[in-house]
Amino acid sequence: MLQVSLYRYNPETDDAPYMQDFSVDTEGRDLMVLDVLELIKAEHDGSVTYRRSCREGVCGSDGLNINGKNGLACISPLSESVKNNKLVIRPLPGLPVIRDLVVDMSLFYAQYEKVQPYLQNATPAPAIERLQSPEERAQLDGLYECILCACCSTSCPSFWWNPDRFIGPAGLLQAYRFLADSRDTATEERLAKLDDPFSVFRCHGIQNCVNVCPKGLNPTKAIGHIRGMLLSRAT
Amino acid sequence: MVTSVTSFSRTGLSDWLIQRITSVILLAYFVFVAYQLGASVDYTSWKDLFDQTWVKVFTLLAALSLAAHSWIGLWSVFTDYLTERLLGPVGNVLRLLCQLGASLALVVYVIWVVVIVWS
């Protein structure tokens, strides 16, 4: 029997959060962590609350702290997550808990909104589409794949302490995605908004974000590129 | 963009660059001092060493670098942990007090170095 410890908190009935233990029969299968949560909800306690949707690592809904490391429950197999037959599941750290494993992502999305994550081009739109060479398109690889699960930003201490000022690795990865886009003409305006002591430069390069990204992306490298662009345009 | 009135240079890029340049200067100075200490040192040789103008300038540069480097680092620590977000309104008071104390200490240290080396 797998021993599972779940973070529980219902603000309507609980004074404080607590950990609840469950013994789950996995029948020896190497299930995903999400499957274990589904088993608990179906067979033990129907009030256990979490987000989920696609169950295949695409939607980014079920970002959780699994045995101390952020990840997507749906693509985290027990064989890689369980230690000493124990599975401890908590909500993503640093964000307010709404209930059980569901966090309020408002601060995360507010930072994402700050980087204006959409193409800006002041030139007249062509008849069909704005073309890119294969080399220009390749600049976006490793950037556009982000699914905004928030595993990276909520594993970053700089984001924990200043979630209202530091954009965080997810937002900065998207900031660089548009800075690197050959079709975007708002580069100067984008960079001007980032040159303060918090938005980008609160990153100290500890690479927690790289360590946890379920899509294998590298926000620290993108942040380095942003620093390089700011340095290049400085006098 | 986040407005900041107490950071060293007001912009993130300058603070970041200054911290890296000052760290190189400090590394060079500490290697220099370690090398001198590695050789046999007595009062006369140490005094002769620091009587040279370039050593005085190098020491002053290291002291100024240490002050700038420390301020940028301490400012980051204070604005991480001593904030209204974490501690309520008292966080702002504590942070400003710590910033005042740290800046005073750094100014005193730099003046002290000048007095010792150039007097």
PDB file of N, CA and C in Angstrom, chain B residues 23-76:
ATOM      1  N   SER B  23      33.129  42.737  -8.193  1.00  0.00           N
ATOM      2  CA  SER B  23      33.561  41.414  -7.717  1.00  0.00           C
ATOM      3  C   SER B  23      34.901  41.031  -8.343  1.00  0.00           C
ATOM      4  N   VAL B  24      35.145  41.437  -9.588  1.00  0.00           N
ATOM      5  CA  VAL B  24      36.435  41.155 -10.237  1.00  0.00           C
ATOM      6  C   VAL B  24      37.545  41.955  -9.538  1.00  0.00           C
ATOM      7  N   ILE B  25      37.248  43.235  -9.239  1.00  0.00           N
ATOM      8  CA  ILE B  25      38.239  44.077  -8.543  1.00  0.00           C
ATOM      9  C   ILE B  25      38.565  43.477  -7.171  1.00  0.00           C
ATOM     10  N   LEU B  26      37.520  43.052  -6.447  1.00  0.00           N
ATOM     11  CA  LEU B  26      37.734  42.475  -5.110  1.00  0.00           C
ATOM     12  C   LEU B  26      38.539  41.182  -5.191  1.00  0.00           C
ATOM     13  N   LEU B  27      38.238  40.365  -6.189  1.00  0.00           N
ATOM     14  CA  LEU B  27      38.988  39.118  -6.358  1.00  0.00           C
ATOM     15  C   LEU B  27      40.467  39.426  -6.600  1.00  0.00           C
ATOM     16  N   ALA B  28      40.718  40.402  -7.492  1.00  0.00           N
ATOM     17  CA  ALA B  28      42.111  40.775  -7.791  1.00  0.00           C
ATOM     18  C   ALA B  28      42.805  41.283  -6.529  1.00  0.00           C
ATOM     19  N   TYR B  29      42.100  42.101  -5.729  1.00  0.00           N
ATOM     20  CA  TYR B  29      42.710  42.660  -4.527  1.00  0.00           C
ATOM     21  C   TYR B  29      43.005  41.568  -3.494  1.00  0.00           C
ATOM     22  N   PHE B  30      42.046  40.650  -3.318  1.00  0.00           N
ATOM     23  CA  PHE B  30      42.265  39.595  -2.330  1.00  0.00           C
ATOM     24  C   PHE B  30      43.386  38.648  -2.774  1.00  0.00           C
ATOM     25  N   VAL B  31      43.505  38.394  -4.067  1.00  0.00           N
ATOM     26  CA  VAL B  31      44.613  37.570  -4.570  1.00  0.00           C
ATOM     27  C   VAL B  31      45.937  38.297  -4.305  1.00  0.00           C
ATOM     28  N   PHE B  32      45.928  39.614  -4.564  1.00  0.00           N
ATOM     29  CA  PHE B  32      47.125  40.425  -4.315  1.00  0.00           C
ATOM     30  C   PHE B  32      47.537  40.365  -2.842  1.00  0.00           C
ATOM     31  N   VAL B  33      46.572  40.569  -1.953  1.00  0.00           N
ATOM     32  CA  VAL B  33      46.873  40.554  -0.508  1.00  0.00           C
ATOM     33  C   VAL B  33      47.316  39.153  -0.078  1.00  0.00           C
ATOM     34  N   ALA B  34      46.629  38.118  -0.595  1.00  0.00           N
ATOM     35  CA  ALA B  34      47.009  36.746  -0.231  1.00  0.00           C
ATOM     36  C   ALA B  34      48.421  36.438  -0.694  1.00  0.00           C
ATOM     37  N   TYR B  35      48.771  36.937  -1.892  1.00  0.00           N
ATOM     38  CA  TYR B  35      50.127  36.700  -2.416  1.00  0.00           C
ATOM     39  C   TYR B  35      51.165  37.376  -1.522  1.00  0.00           C
ATOM     40  N   GLN B  36      50.857  38.608  -1.103  1.00  0.00           N
ATOM     41  CA  GLN B  36      51.789  39.340  -0.235  1.00  0.00           C
ATOM     42  C   GLN B  36      51.929  38.651   1.121  1.00  0.00           C
ATOM     43  N   LEU B  37      50.797  38.141   1.635  1.00  0.00           N
ATOM     44  CA  LEU B  37      50.842  37.465   2.936  1.00  0.00           C
ATOM     45  C   LEU B  37      51.565  36.126   2.826  1.00  0.00           C
ATOM     46  N   GLY B  38      51.489  35.530   1.637  1.00  0.00           N
ATOM     47  CA  GLY B  38      52.161  34.247   1.410  1.00  0.00           C
ATOM     48  C   GLY B  38      53.673  34.383   1.499  1.00  0.00           C
ATOM     49  N   ALA B  39      54.163  35.540   1.050  1.00  0.00           N
ATOM     50  CA  ALA B  39      55.604  35.796   1.199  1.00  0.00           C
ATOM     51  C   ALA B  39      55.868  36.163   2.659  1.00  0.00           C
ATOM     52  N   SER B  40      57.133  36.186   3.037  1.00  0.00           N
ATOM     53  CA  SER B  40      57.418  36.540   4.433  1.00  0.00           C
ATOM     54  C   SER B  40      57.115  38.026   4.618  1.00  0.00           C
ATOM     55  N   VAL B  41      56.264  38.307   5.617  1.00  0.00           N
ATOM     56  CA  VAL B  41      55.839  39.684   5.860  1.00  0.00           C
ATOM     57  C   VAL B  41      56.341  40.142   7.225  1.00  0.00           C
ATOM     58  N   ASP B  42      56.943  41.329   7.226  1.00  0.00           N
ATOM     59  CA  ASP B  42      57.228  41.961   8.521  1.00  0.00           C
ATOM     60  C   ASP B  42      56.757  43.409   8.443  1.00  0.00           C
ATOM     61  N   TYR B  43      56.896  44.123   9.522  1.00  0.00           N
ATOM     62  CA  TYR B  43      56.337  45.481   9.578  1.00  0.00           C
ATOM     63  C   TYR B  43      56.921  46.366   8.486  1.00  0.00           C
ATOM     64  N   THR B  44      58.240  46.283   8.298  1.00  0.00           N
ATOM     65  CA  THR B  44      58.909  47.169   7.344  1.00  0.00           C
ATOM     66  C   THR B  44      58.446  46.901   5.914  1.00  0.00           C
ATOM     67  N   SER B  45      58.434  45.624   5.531  1.00  0.00           N
ATOM     68  CA  SER B  45      58.036  45.302   4.149  1.00  0.00           C
ATOM     69  C   SER B  45      56.565  45.654   3.904  1.00  0.00           C
ATOM     70  N   TRP B  46      55.728  45.438   4.925  1.00  0.00           N
ATOM     71  CA  TRP B  46      54.285  45.746   4.793  1.00  0.00           C
ATOM     72  C   TRP B  46      54.104  47.253   4.642  1.00  0.00           C
ATOM     73  N   LYS B  47      54.854  48.046   5.455  1.00  0.00           N
ATOM     74  CA  LYS B  47      54.760  49.509   5.383  1.00  0.00           C
ATOM     75  C   LYS B  47      55.291  50.008   4.046  1.00  0.00           C
ATOM     76  N   ASP B  48      56.388  49.411   3.581  1.00  0.00           N
ATOM     77  CA  ASP B  48      56.946  49.813   2.283  1.00  0.00           C
ATOM     78  C   ASP B  48      55.950  49.545   1.161  1.00  0.00           C
ATOM     79  N   LEU B  49      55.287  48.402   1.298  1.00  0.00           N
ATOM     80  CA  LEU B  49      54.295  48.034   0.280  1.00  0.00           C
ATOM     81  C   LEU B  49      53.188  49.072   0.212  1.00  0.00           C
ATOM     82  N   PHE B  50      52.643  49.437   1.377  1.00  0.00           N
ATOM     83  CA  PHE B  50      51.509  50.360   1.401  1.00  0.00           C
ATOM     84  C   PHE B  50      51.925  51.828   1.307  1.00  0.00           C
ATOM     85  N   ASP B  51      53.242  52.099   1.246  1.00  0.00           N
ATOM     86  CA  ASP B  51      53.709  53.461   0.991  1.00  0.00           C
ATOM     87  C   ASP B  51      53.655  53.786  -0.499  1.00  0.00           C
ATOM     88  N   GLN B  52      53.535  52.744  -1.319  1.00  0.00           N
ATOM     89  CA  GLN B  52      53.492  52.978  -2.767  1.00  0.00           C
ATOM     90  C   GLN B  52      52.107  53.505  -3.155  1.00  0.00           C
ATOM     91  N   THR B  53      52.109  54.506  -4.023  1.00  0.00           N
ATOM     92  CA  THR B  53      50.840  55.154  -4.381  1.00  0.00           C
ATOM     93  C   THR B  53      49.876  54.174  -5.041  1.00  0.00           C
ATOM     94  N   TRP B  54      50.389  53.310  -5.931  1.00  0.00           N
ATOM     95  CA  TRP B  54      49.475  52.406  -6.655  1.00  0.00           C
ATOM     96  C   TRP B  54      48.781  51.428  -5.708  1.00  0.00           C
ATOM     97  N   VAL B  55      49.486  51.052  -4.611  1.00  0.00           N
ATOM     98  CA  VAL B  55      48.850  50.148  -3.635  1.00  0.00           C
ATOM     99  C   VAL B  55      47.749  50.898  -2.881  1.00  0.00           C
ATOM    100  N   LYS B  56      48.008  52.163  -2.588  1.00  0.00           N
ATOM    101  CA  LYS B  56      46.985  52.974  -1.907  1.00  0.00           C
ATOM    102  C   LYS B  56      45.762  53.128  -2.796  1.00  0.00           C
ATOM    103  N   VAL B  57      46.007  53.413  -4.070  1.00  0.00           N
ATOM    104  CA  VAL B  57      44.881  53.578  -5.009  1.00  0.00           C
ATOM    105  C   VAL B  57      44.123  52.263  -5.145  1.00  0.00           C
ATOM    106  N   PHE B  58      44.879  51.166  -5.270  1.00  0.00           N
ATOM    107  CA  PHE B  58      44.267  49.837  -5.413  1.00  0.00           C
ATOM    108  C   PHE B  58      43.418  49.518  -4.171  1.00  0.00           C
ATOM    109  N   THR B  59      43.933  49.864  -2.990  1.00  0.00           N
ATOM    110  CA  THR B  59      43.204  49.602  -1.741  1.00  0.00           C
ATOM    111  C   THR B  59      41.936  50.442  -1.663  1.00  0.00           C
ATOM    112  N   LEU B  60      42.052  51.702  -2.066  1.00  0.00           N
ATOM    113  CA  LEU B  60      40.870  52.564  -2.064  1.00  0.00           C
ATOM    114  C   LEU B  60      39.820  52.044  -3.049  1.00  0.00           C
ATOM    115  N   LEU B  61      40.306  51.609  -4.217  1.00  0.00           N
ATOM    116  CA  LEU B  61      39.396  51.057  -5.223  1.00  0.00           C
ATOM    117  C   LEU B  61      38.685  49.816  -4.669  1.00  0.00           C
ATOM    118  N   ALA B  62      39.451  48.971  -3.959  1.00  0.00           N
ATOM    119  CA  ALA B  62      38.860  47.762  -3.369  1.00  0.00           C
ATOM    120  C   ALA B  62      37.834  48.127  -2.301  1.00  0.00           C
ATOM    121  N   ALA B  63      38.125  49.158  -1.507  1.00  0.00           N
ATOM    122  CA  ALA B  63      37.193  49.571  -0.447  1.00  0.00           C
ATOM    123  C   ALA B  63      35.905  50.107  -1.055  1.00  0.00           C
ATOM    124  N   LEU B  64      36.050  50.927  -2.101  1.00  0.00           N
ATOM    125  CA  LEU B  64      34.854  51.463  -2.766  1.00  0.00           C
ATOM    126  C   LEU B  64      34.061  50.336  -3.432  1.00  0.00           C
ATOM    127  N   SER B  65      34.789  49.388  -4.012  1.00  0.00           N
ATOM    128  CA  SER B  65      34.122  48.249  -4.654  1.00  0.00           C
ATOM    129  C   SER B  65      33.354  47.433  -3.625  1.00  0.00           C
ATOM    130  N   LEU B  66      33.994  47.226  -2.462  1.00  0.00           N
ATOM    131  CA  LEU B  66      33.346  46.457  -1.397  1.00  0.00           C
ATOM    132  C   LEU B  66      32.067  47.156  -0.942  1.00  0.00           C
ATOM    133  N   ALA B  67      32.135  48.489  -0.828  1.00  0.00           N
ATOM    134  CA  ALA B  67      30.954  49.247  -0.378  1.00  0.00           C
ATOM    135  C   ALA B  67      29.824  49.130  -1.402  1.00  0.00           C
ATOM    136  N   ALA B  68      30.155  49.317  -2.683  1.00  0.00           N
ATOM    137  CA  ALA B  68      29.120  49.245  -3.727  1.00  0.00           C
ATOM    138  C   ALA B  68      28.548  47.828  -3.825  1.00  0.00           C
ATOM    139  N   HIS B  69      29.446  46.840  -3.822  1.00  0.00           N
ATOM    140  CA  HIS B  69      29.037  45.434  -3.929  1.00  0.00           C
ATOM    141  C   HIS B  69      28.137  45.042  -2.746  1.00  0.00           C
ATOM    142  N   SER B  70      28.555  45.475  -1.545  1.00  0.00           N
ATOM    143  CA  SER B  70      27.786  45.135  -0.339  1.00  0.00           C
ATOM    144  C   SER B  70      26.412  45.791  -0.367  1.00  0.00           C
ATOM    145  N   TRP B  71      26.378  47.058  -0.799  1.00  0.00           N
ATOM    146  CA  TRP B  71      25.102  47.764  -0.796  1.00  0.00           C
ATOM    147  C   TRP B  71      24.109  47.072  -1.731  1.00  0.00           C
ATOM    148  N   ILE B  72      24.583  46.714  -2.928  1.00  0.00           N
ATOM    149  CA  ILE B  72      23.680  46.064  -3.897  1.00  0.00           C
ATOM    150  C   ILE B  72      23.196  44.724  -3.331  1.00  0.00           C
ATOM    151  N   GLY B  73      24.091  43.976  -2.716  1.00  0.00           N
ATOM    152  CA  GLY B  73      23.722  42.678  -2.141  1.00  0.00           C
ATOM    153  C   GLY B  73      22.764  42.826  -0.966  1.00  0.00           C
ATOM    154  N   LEU B  74      23.109  43.751  -0.062  1.00  0.00           N
ATOM    155  CA  LEU B  74      22.254  43.947   1.121  1.00  0.00           C
ATOM    156  C   LEU B  74      20.894  44.501   0.720  1.00  0.00           C
ATOM    157  N   TRP B  75      20.888  45.371  -0.280  1.00  0.00           N
ATOM    158  CA  TRP B  75      19.619  45.938  -0.754  1.00  0.00           C
ATOM    159  C   TRP B  75      18.704  44.815  -1.253  1.00  0.00           C
ATOM    160  N   SER B  76      19.301  43.857  -1.950  1.00  0.00           N
ATOM    161  CA  SER B  76      18.513  42.713  -2.439  1.00  0.00           C
ATOM    162  C   SER B  76      17.943  41.907  -1.276  1.00  0.00           C
TER     163      SER B  76
END
